[in-house]
Amino acid sequence: MGGILVIGSYNRDTVLRLVRFPAPGETLTALGMAEFHGGKGSNQAVAAVRAGGRVGLIAALGDDAAGEAARRLWAAEGIEAGAVLTANAPTGAATILLDAAGENQIIILPGANAALTLAPGFTAPTDVAVALAQLETPQAATTALFRGLTGARRILNVAPAAPIAPELLSVTDMLVLNETEAAILAQREAEPADLALALAAETMRDVIVTAGAIGAFWARPDGVVIDAAPPRITVADSTGAGDAFLGAFAAFSTEGFTPEKTLRLAVTAGALACTLEGAVPSLPYRAAILAQG
């Protein structure tokens, strides 16, 4: 089984629980506050290792308490973090508003994430089966990494939604995004399966569009679509769902499962992540995913 290499962000998350989201100009009183580990890169690395993957991480942290906490997390989870850099900037941070229905709104301060580069003389491991990146860190760093990993499946999570640099797209094998991000990238509203097909045809890459309770749709440039529906769950907090999906998808992609089974397990992981509050606490473990998927 090949390894998984994640390049991406770490944020210290501050979660404010609200009855509902404020209107413009309105002040509300929060029901509570909590702090968690976050950042799409870190979350996806943790999700992948909990799903059974062998995971390395490339990230950038500040020389501060939040950065030290991140390193302790990765050590505890068994993530290889030798390529993590210390930047001359504070560790990234995010403020998450969480309403009573479990929906969220997120504001990010990039901090050290914006300074992420590959260390001088960096050489990618030779046994990487899946490389996973997002758009919370510079596209140039991801492009440089993906360019050196031609033997791996290179997956780009197009989140937050933003134009993809042509040089990054040229070294990417698969795009994964949620239905909102897909509509932004496609510049039109449509059903998730149709968005996946349109983006696959436009980019000539495999595209997965996730759609919450509906499930996920995997479209190939030749027009073939497979889909998977999640198990029924009670939503507590959807914050880590997309990261759980990506991490599990990366992990199970290395194990020889069929595309249909891999997608179903990833959708199951995403659903299970909605049953607890906080991104990292909610990321499910392999046994729970297999039991439900």
Coordinates of N, CA, C and O in Angstrom, one line a residue, residues 1 8 10 20 70 97 102 141 160 195-196 202 211 238 275:
M1 N 0.8 -1.2 0.0 CA 0.0 0.0 0.0 C 0.9 1.2 0.0 O 1.7 1.4 0.9
G8 N -0.8 21.4 2.7 CA -1.9 22.3 2.9 C -1.8 23.0 4.3 O -0.7 23.1 4.9
Y10 N -2.8 24.6 8.2 CA -3.2 24.3 9.5 C -3.8 25.7 10.1 O -3.2 26.7 9.9
R20 N -28.8 31.3 15.3 CA -28.8 31.5 13.9 C -27.7 32.5 13.5 O -27.1 33.1 14.4
A70 N -0.1 22.2 17.1 CA -0.3 21.5 15.8 C 0.7 20.3 15.7 O 0.4 19.2 15.4
L97 N -18.7 30.3 12.7 CA -20.0 30.5 13.2 C -20.8 29.2 13.0 O -20.9 28.8 11.8
G102 N -26.6 23.1 12.6 CA -25.3 22.5 12.3 C -24.6 23.0 11.0 O -23.6 22.5 10.7
A141 N 3.3 26.3 -4.5 CA 3.9 25.2 -3.8 C 3.3 23.8 -4.2 O 4.0 22.8 -4.3
P160 N -10.9 26.9 -0.5 CA -12.1 27.6 -1.0 C -12.1 27.8 -2.5 O -11.0 27.8 -3.1
L195 N -23.0 19.3 -12.7 CA -21.8 20.1 -12.5 C -20.5 19.3 -12.6 O -19.5 19.7 -13.2
A196 N -20.6 18.1 -12.0 CA -19.4 17.2 -12.1 C -19.1 16.8 -13.6 O -17.9 16.9 -14.0
E202 N -14.8 20.1 -19.2 CA -14.1 21.3 -19.4 C -12.6 21.1 -19.0 O -11.7 21.7 -19.7
A211 N -22.3 16.6 -2.2 CA -23.5 17.3 -2.1 C -24.2 17.0 -0.8 O -25.5 16.7 -0.8
S238 N -21.4 20.3 10.6 CA -20.9 19.9 9.3 C -19.5 20.4 9.0 O -19.0 20.1 7.9
T275 N -21.6 14.1 12.9 CA -22.3 13.7 14.1 C -21.7 14.3 15.4 O -22.3 14.1 16.5

